[in-house]
């Protein structure tokens, strides 16, 4: 009986501190949004399975460091923003930042995450296209990632906005596939180009033959639907080998590179000679 009471107390305490945490993040987020400070975009390479070429594209991942709290994970601050009605202004700010950075790698391709709530706002696709073009980027350079969660909200506005984005030339990826909700029927109804297999799937492969068989059949299905398959969360050489054998087209994970500032890729891509010439030209 006593331990039961203790459990309840502990539970309440945790809820309360989570609530306080939420309030604090919300307050700091409002402050940061007012002057746009503390936000950055990191980029993670996505490479071909088995190939030795450079990245096929880079996924833009938001970063936020509050002067009061320190770094806050994107899933966390995006959830708080969503609950506080701050997601729209935050989303546009993040897109702005990402586009600014993306210009540093002319001609490269990128992935951008968009939350279901952003897609729920009418005319989102048109404004998104406008912003991207204003930065001199082509929709064909950009893949839009939406999480499996959109399937839960199977909503007309979302479908319309996704179709509009696809018509404008963006490619679409279903992110975090395998975390629960996406049905094959939904995938066939919407103009998706890419399926991103969640890293929990990759982790589950350690179990042996069963997992491999399952992932092979998912990839087989996706392929039959003309989808490109990206495997997320590739952390080791073994992960990379397994997912290549299972038929993934593209791989992404710490093994190939952690999310990093765009500058990381500029220096890596520009031959020294070019950099010297560029410097000469500015003098
Ligand atoms: P996501 O789109 O599924 O992004 C992949 C996440 O997995 C990233 O976490 C990335 O850092 C992490 N990751 C990549 N490779 C590995 C690996 O090998 N092992 C492990 N353990 N993790 C790996 P991150 O950056 O913390 O982002 C979390 C989520 O936040 C993203 O998941 C995405 O849903 C959301 N997010 C990030 N930036 C934005 C944004 O600008 N807008 C929106 N709406 N959502 C965003
Ligand atoms: Mg993503
Ligand atoms: Mg993902
Ligand atoms: Mg994920």
CSV table of C-alpha atoms and ligand atoms in Angstrom, one decimal:
chain,number,residue,atom,x,y,z
A,1,UNK,CA,0.0,0.0,0.0
A,2,UNK,CA,2.7,2.4,1.0
A,3,UNK,CA,4.7,1.7,-2.1
A,4,UNK,CA,1.6,2.3,-4.2
A,5,UNK,CA,1.2,5.7,-2.7
A,6,UNK,CA,4.9,6.4,-3.3
A,7,UNK,CA,4.4,5.5,-7.0
A,8,UNK,CA,1.5,8.0,-7.3
A,9,UNK,CA,3.5,10.7,-5.6
A,10,UNK,CA,6.5,10.1,-7.9
A,11,UNK,CA,4.2,10.1,-10.9
A,12,UNK,CA,2.6,13.4,-10.0
A,13,UNK,CA,6.0,14.9,-9.3
A,14,UNK,CA,7.2,13.8,-12.7
A,15,UNK,CA,4.1,15.3,-14.4
A,16,UNK,CA,4.5,18.5,-12.6
A,17,UNK,CA,8.2,18.9,-13.5
A,18,UNK,CA,7.4,18.0,-17.1
A,19,UNK,CA,4.7,20.7,-17.1
A,20,UNK,CA,7.1,23.2,-15.6
A,21,UNK,CA,9.6,22.2,-18.3
A,22,UNK,CA,7.1,22.7,-21.0
A,23,UNK,CA,6.2,26.2,-19.7
A,24,UNK,CA,9.8,27.1,-19.6
A,25,UNK,CA,10.5,25.9,-23.1
A,26,UNK,CA,7.5,27.8,-24.3
A,27,UNK,CA,8.6,31.0,-22.7
A,28,UNK,CA,12.1,30.7,-24.0
A,29,UNK,CA,10.8,29.8,-27.5
A,30,UNK,CA,8.6,32.9,-27.6
A,31,UNK,CA,11.6,35.0,-26.7
A,32,UNK,CA,13.8,33.3,-29.3
A,33,UNK,CA,11.1,33.6,-32.0
A,34,UNK,CA,10.9,37.4,-31.4
A,35,UNK,CA,14.5,38.0,-32.6
A,36,UNK,CA,15.2,34.7,-34.3
A,37,UNK,CA,18.2,34.0,-32.2
A,38,UNK,CA,19.6,30.6,-31.2
A,39,UNK,CA,18.3,28.6,-34.2
A,40,UNK,CA,20.4,26.8,-36.7
A,41,UNK,CA,20.1,24.1,-39.3
A,42,UNK,CA,22.3,21.1,-39.4
A,43,UNK,CA,22.6,18.8,-42.4
A,44,UNK,CA,23.0,15.0,-42.5
A,45,UNK,CA,24.2,13.2,-45.6
A,46,UNK,CA,22.1,10.6,-47.4
A,47,UNK,CA,24.2,8.2,-49.5
A,48,UNK,CA,23.6,5.5,-52.1
A,49,UNK,CA,23.7,1.9,-50.7
A,50,UNK,CA,27.0,0.3,-51.7
A,51,UNK,CA,28.0,3.3,-53.7
A,52,UNK,CA,31.2,5.3,-53.1
A,53,UNK,CA,30.0,8.6,-54.5
A,54,UNK,CA,29.3,11.6,-52.4
A,55,UNK,CA,26.0,12.3,-50.7
A,56,UNK,CA,22.9,12.2,-52.9
A,57,UNK,CA,21.2,14.7,-50.7
A,58,UNK,CA,21.3,16.2,-47.2
A,59,UNK,CA,18.5,16.2,-44.6
A,60,UNK,CA,18.0,19.6,-42.9
A,61,UNK,CA,17.5,19.1,-39.2
A,62,UNK,CA,16.6,22.0,-36.9
A,63,UNK,CA,18.7,22.9,-33.9
A,64,UNK,CA,17.9,25.3,-31.1
A,65,UNK,CA,20.0,26.4,-28.2
A,66,UNK,CA,18.3,28.6,-25.6
A,67,UNK,CA,20.6,30.8,-23.6
A,68,UNK,CA,18.6,29.8,-20.5
A,69,UNK,CA,18.0,26.1,-21.0
A,70,UNK,CA,20.8,25.1,-23.4
A,71,UNK,CA,20.2,22.8,-26.4
A,72,UNK,CA,16.7,21.5,-26.8
A,73,UNK,CA,16.0,18.5,-29.1
A,74,UNK,CA,13.9,19.3,-32.2
A,75,UNK,CA,11.2,16.8,-31.5
A,76,UNK,CA,10.8,18.4,-28.1
A,77,UNK,CA,10.7,22.1,-29.1
A,78,UNK,CA,8.5,21.4,-32.1
A,79,UNK,CA,6.0,19.6,-29.9
A,80,UNK,CA,6.0,22.5,-27.5
A,81,UNK,CA,5.6,25.0,-30.3
A,82,UNK,CA,2.7,23.0,-31.7
A,83,UNK,CA,0.9,22.9,-28.3
A,84,UNK,CA,1.5,26.7,-27.9
A,85,UNK,CA,0.4,27.8,-31.3
A,86,UNK,CA,3.9,28.8,-32.2
A,87,UNK,CA,4.5,26.1,-34.9
A,88,UNK,CA,3.6,28.2,-37.9
A,89,UNK,CA,6.0,31.1,-37.2
A,90,UNK,CA,8.7,28.7,-36.1
A,91,UNK,CA,8.2,26.6,-39.2
A,92,UNK,CA,8.7,29.6,-41.5
A,93,UNK,CA,11.7,30.8,-39.6
A,94,UNK,CA,13.3,27.3,-39.8
A,95,UNK,CA,12.5,27.1,-43.5
A,96,UNK,CA,14.1,30.5,-44.0
A,97,UNK,CA,17.3,29.5,-42.2
A,98,UNK,CA,17.5,26.2,-44.0
A,99,UNK,CA,17.1,27.8,-47.4
A,100,UNK,CA,19.8,30.4,-46.6
A,101,UNK,CA,22.2,27.6,-45.8
A,102,UNK,CA,21.3,25.5,-48.7
A,103,UNK,CA,22.4,28.2,-51.1
A,104,UNK,CA,26.0,27.4,-50.0
A,105,UNK,CA,25.9,24.1,-52.0
A,106,UNK,CA,24.6,25.2,-55.4
A,107,UNK,CA,22.8,22.4,-57.3
A,108,UNK,CA,22.8,20.0,-54.3
A,109,UNK,CA,19.6,18.2,-53.2
A,110,UNK,CA,18.0,18.4,-49.7
A,111,UNK,CA,15.3,17.0,-47.5
A,112,UNK,CA,13.2,19.1,-45.3
A,113,UNK,CA,10.8,17.9,-42.6
A,114,UNK,CA,7.3,19.3,-42.5
A,115,UNK,CA,4.9,18.6,-39.7
A,116,UNK,CA,1.3,17.6,-40.3
A,117,UNK,CA,0.1,20.8,-38.6
A,118,UNK,CA,2.0,22.9,-41.1
A,119,UNK,CA,0.3,21.0,-43.9
A,120,UNK,CA,-3.1,21.5,-42.3
A,121,UNK,CA,-2.9,25.2,-43.0
A,122,UNK,CA,-4.6,26.1,-46.3
A,123,UNK,CA,-2.2,27.4,-48.9
A,124,UNK,CA,0.8,26.1,-47.2
A,125,UNK,CA,2.2,24.5,-50.4
A,126,UNK,CA,1.9,27.7,-52.4
A,127,UNK,CA,3.7,29.7,-49.7
A,128,UNK,CA,6.4,27.1,-49.2
A,129,UNK,CA,7.1,27.0,-53.0
A,130,UNK,CA,7.3,30.8,-53.0
A,131,UNK,CA,9.9,30.9,-50.2
A,132,UNK,CA,12.0,28.2,-51.8
A,133,UNK,CA,12.0,30.0,-55.1
A,134,UNK,CA,12.7,33.3,-53.5
A,135,UNK,CA,16.0,31.8,-52.4
A,136,UNK,CA,16.9,30.7,-55.9
A,137,UNK,CA,16.3,27.1,-55.2
A,138,UNK,CA,14.3,24.7,-57.5
A,139,UNK,CA,11.6,22.5,-56.1
A,140,UNK,CA,13.2,19.5,-57.8
A,141,UNK,CA,16.2,20.0,-55.5
A,142,UNK,CA,14.0,19.4,-52.4
A,143,UNK,CA,12.3,16.4,-51.0
A,144,UNK,CA,9.6,17.0,-48.3
A,145,UNK,CA,9.5,14.6,-45.5
A,146,UNK,CA,6.3,14.0,-43.6
A,147,UNK,CA,6.0,11.6,-40.7
A,148,UNK,CA,3.7,8.6,-40.7
A,149,UNK,CA,1.6,10.6,-38.2
A,150,UNK,CA,-0.1,12.3,-41.1
A,151,UNK,CA,-1.9,9.1,-41.8
A,152,UNK,CA,-3.6,9.3,-38.5
A,153,UNK,CA,-4.9,12.8,-39.4
A,154,UNK,CA,-6.1,11.6,-42.8
A,155,UNK,CA,-7.3,15.0,-43.7
A,156,UNK,CA,-8.4,16.6,-47.0
A,157,UNK,CA,-6.3,19.8,-46.6
A,158,UNK,CA,-3.2,17.7,-45.9
A,159,UNK,CA,-3.8,15.6,-49.0
A,160,UNK,CA,-4.5,18.7,-51.2
A,161,UNK,CA,-1.3,20.4,-49.9
A,162,UNK,CA,0.8,17.3,-50.5
A,163,UNK,CA,-0.6,17.0,-54.0
A,164,UNK,CA,0.0,20.7,-54.7
A,165,UNK,CA,3.7,20.3,-53.5
A,166,UNK,CA,4.2,17.3,-55.7
A,167,UNK,CA,2.7,19.2,-58.6
A,168,UNK,CA,5.1,22.1,-58.0
A,169,UNK,CA,8.0,19.7,-58.5
A,170,UNK,CA,9.0,18.7,-54.9
A,171,UNK,CA,9.4,15.0,-54.2
A,172,UNK,CA,7.7,13.6,-51.2
A,173,UNK,CA,9.0,11.1,-48.6
A,174,UNK,CA,7.1,9.3,-45.9
A,175,UNK,CA,9.3,9.5,-42.9
A,176,UNK,CA,9.6,7.1,-39.9
A,177,UNK,CA,7.9,4.3,-41.7
A,178,UNK,CA,7.2,1.3,-39.5
A,179,UNK,CA,6.5,3.3,-36.3
A,180,UNK,CA,2.9,2.4,-36.5
A,181,UNK,CA,0.3,4.0,-38.7
A,182,UNK,CA,1.0,4.1,-42.4
A,183,UNK,CA,-1.0,1.7,-44.5
A,184,UNK,CA,0.0,0.6,-47.9
A,185,UNK,CA,-3.4,1.9,-49.1
A,186,UNK,CA,-2.5,5.4,-48.0
A,187,UNK,CA,0.8,5.2,-49.8
A,188,UNK,CA,-0.8,4.3,-53.0
A,189,UNK,CA,-3.3,7.1,-52.8
A,190,UNK,CA,-0.7,9.8,-52.2
A,191,UNK,CA,2.1,10.9,-54.6
A,192,UNK,CA,5.0,9.7,-52.5
A,193,UNK,CA,8.4,9.1,-54.1
A,194,UNK,CA,10.3,7.8,-51.2
A,195,UNK,CA,9.8,5.7,-48.1
A,196,UNK,CA,12.1,6.2,-45.1
A,197,UNK,CA,12.4,3.1,-43.0
A,198,UNK,CA,12.6,4.1,-39.3
A,199,UNK,CA,15.7,3.4,-37.4
A,200,UNK,CA,13.8,1.2,-34.9
A,201,UNK,CA,13.5,-1.3,-37.8
A,202,UNK,CA,17.2,-1.2,-38.4
A,203,UNK,CA,17.8,-1.8,-34.7
A,204,UNK,CA,15.5,-4.7,-34.7
A,205,UNK,CA,17.6,-6.6,-37.3
A,206,UNK,CA,19.9,-7.7,-34.6
A,207,UNK,CA,17.4,-10.4,-33.8
A,208,UNK,CA,18.3,-12.7,-36.7
A,209,UNK,CA,16.7,-14.0,-39.8
A,210,UNK,CA,13.1,-13.0,-39.0
A,211,UNK,CA,13.8,-9.3,-39.0
A,212,UNK,CA,15.7,-9.5,-42.3
A,213,UNK,CA,12.9,-11.3,-43.9
A,214,UNK,CA,10.4,-8.7,-42.8
A,215,UNK,CA,12.5,-5.8,-43.9
A,216,UNK,CA,13.1,-7.5,-47.3
A,217,UNK,CA,9.4,-7.9,-47.8
A,218,UNK,CA,8.6,-4.3,-46.9
A,219,UNK,CA,11.3,-3.1,-49.3
A,220,UNK,CA,9.9,-5.5,-52.0
A,221,UNK,CA,6.4,-3.9,-51.5
A,222,UNK,CA,7.7,-0.4,-51.7
A,223,UNK,CA,9.7,-1.2,-54.8
A,224,UNK,CA,6.6,-2.7,-56.5
A,225,UNK,CA,5.0,0.7,-55.8
A,226,UNK,CA,8.0,2.5,-57.4
A,227,UNK,CA,9.1,4.1,-54.2
A,228,UNK,CA,12.8,4.8,-53.4
A,229,UNK,CA,13.8,3.3,-50.1
A,230,UNK,CA,16.0,5.2,-47.6
A,231,UNK,CA,17.1,3.3,-44.4
A,232,UNK,CA,17.6,5.6,-41.4
A,233,UNK,CA,19.8,5.1,-38.4
A,234,UNK,CA,22.7,3.3,-40.1
A,235,UNK,CA,25.2,3.3,-37.2
A,236,UNK,CA,27.7,0.6,-38.2
A,237,UNK,CA,29.2,-1.1,-41.2
A,238,UNK,CA,27.1,-4.1,-40.4
A,239,UNK,CA,23.9,-2.1,-40.5
A,240,UNK,CA,24.9,-0.7,-43.9
A,241,UNK,CA,25.7,-4.1,-45.3
A,242,UNK,CA,22.4,-5.6,-44.0
A,243,UNK,CA,20.2,-2.8,-45.4
A,244,UNK,CA,22.0,-2.9,-48.7
A,245,UNK,CA,21.4,-6.6,-49.0
A,246,UNK,CA,17.8,-6.1,-48.0
A,247,UNK,CA,17.5,-3.8,-51.0
A,248,UNK,CA,17.5,-0.2,-49.6
A,249,UNK,CA,18.5,2.3,-52.3
A,250,UNK,CA,19.8,5.0,-49.9
A,251,UNK,CA,21.3,5.0,-46.5
A,252,UNK,CA,21.5,7.6,-43.7
A,253,UNK,CA,23.0,7.5,-40.3
A,254,UNK,CA,25.9,8.2,-37.9
A,255,UNK,CA,28.0,5.7,-39.8
A,256,UNK,CA,28.1,8.0,-42.8
A,257,UNK,CA,27.9,11.3,-40.9
A,258,UNK,CA,26.2,13.0,-38.0
A,259,UNK,CA,24.1,16.1,-38.7
A,260,UNK,CA,26.6,19.0,-39.1
A,261,UNK,CA,26.6,22.7,-40.2
A,262,UNK,CA,26.5,23.3,-43.9
A,263,UNK,CA,30.1,24.6,-43.8
A,264,UNK,CA,31.3,21.0,-43.2
A,265,UNK,CA,30.3,20.1,-46.7
A,266,UNK,CA,31.5,23.2,-48.5
A,267,UNK,CA,35.1,22.7,-47.5
A,268,UNK,CA,34.8,18.9,-48.2
A,269,UNK,CA,33.5,19.5,-51.7
A,270,UNK,CA,35.5,22.4,-52.9
A,271,UNK,CA,38.9,21.5,-54.3
A,272,UNK,CA,41.8,23.4,-52.8
A,273,UNK,CA,42.7,25.0,-56.2
A,274,UNK,CA,39.1,26.4,-56.6
A,275,UNK,CA,39.3,27.9,-53.1
A,276,UNK,CA,42.5,29.6,-53.9
A,277,UNK,CA,41.1,31.0,-57.1
A,278,UNK,CA,38.0,32.1,-55.3
A,279,UNK,CA,40.1,33.9,-52.8
A,280,UNK,CA,42.2,35.6,-55.5
A,281,UNK,CA,39.1,36.8,-57.2
A,282,UNK,CA,37.9,38.6,-54.0
A,283,UNK,CA,41.2,40.4,-53.7
B,1,LIG,P1,13.7,12.6,-38.5
B,1,LIG,O1,13.2,13.4,-39.6
B,1,LIG,O2,13.3,11.1,-38.5
B,1,LIG,O3,15.3,12.8,-38.5
B,1,LIG,C1,16.2,11.8,-38.2
B,1,LIG,C2,16.6,11.9,-36.7
B,1,LIG,O4,17.5,10.8,-36.4
B,1,LIG,C3,17.5,13.1,-36.4
B,1,LIG,O5,17.2,13.5,-35.1
B,1,LIG,C4,18.9,12.6,-36.6
B,1,LIG,O6,19.8,13.3,-35.9
B,1,LIG,C5,18.7,11.2,-36.0
B,1,LIG,N1,19.7,10.3,-36.5
B,1,LIG,C6,20.3,10.3,-37.7
B,1,LIG,N2,21.1,9.2,-37.9
B,1,LIG,C7,21.1,8.5,-36.7
B,1,LIG,C8,21.7,7.3,-36.3
B,1,LIG,O7,22.5,6.7,-36.9
B,1,LIG,N3,21.4,6.9,-35.0
B,1,LIG,C9,20.6,7.6,-34.2
B,1,LIG,N4,20.3,7.1,-33.0
B,1,LIG,N5,19.9,8.7,-34.6
B,1,LIG,C10,20.2,9.2,-35.9
B,1,LIG,P2,17.0,15.0,-34.7
B,1,LIG,O8,17.9,15.9,-35.5
B,1,LIG,O9,17.0,15.0,-33.2
B,1,LIG,O10,15.5,15.2,-35.1
B,1,LIG,C11,14.4,14.6,-34.6
B,1,LIG,C12,13.1,14.8,-35.3
B,1,LIG,O11,12.7,16.2,-35.2
B,1,LIG,C13,13.3,14.5,-36.8
B,1,LIG,O12,13.2,13.2,-37.0
B,1,LIG,C14,12.1,15.3,-37.4
B,1,LIG,O13,10.9,14.6,-37.3
B,1,LIG,C15,12.0,16.5,-36.4
B,1,LIG,N6,12.6,17.7,-37.0
B,1,LIG,C16,13.9,18.1,-37.1
B,1,LIG,N7,14.0,19.3,-37.7
B,1,LIG,C17,12.8,19.7,-38.1
B,1,LIG,C18,12.2,20.8,-38.8
B,1,LIG,O14,12.9,21.7,-39.2
B,1,LIG,N8,10.9,20.9,-38.9
B,1,LIG,C19,10.0,19.8,-38.5
B,1,LIG,N9,8.7,20.0,-38.7
B,1,LIG,N10,10.5,18.8,-37.9
B,1,LIG,C20,11.9,18.7,-37.6
B,2,LIG,MG1,13.1,13.3,-41.5
B,3,LIG,MG1,13.0,9.9,-40.0
B,4,LIG,MG1,12.8,9.3,-37.1
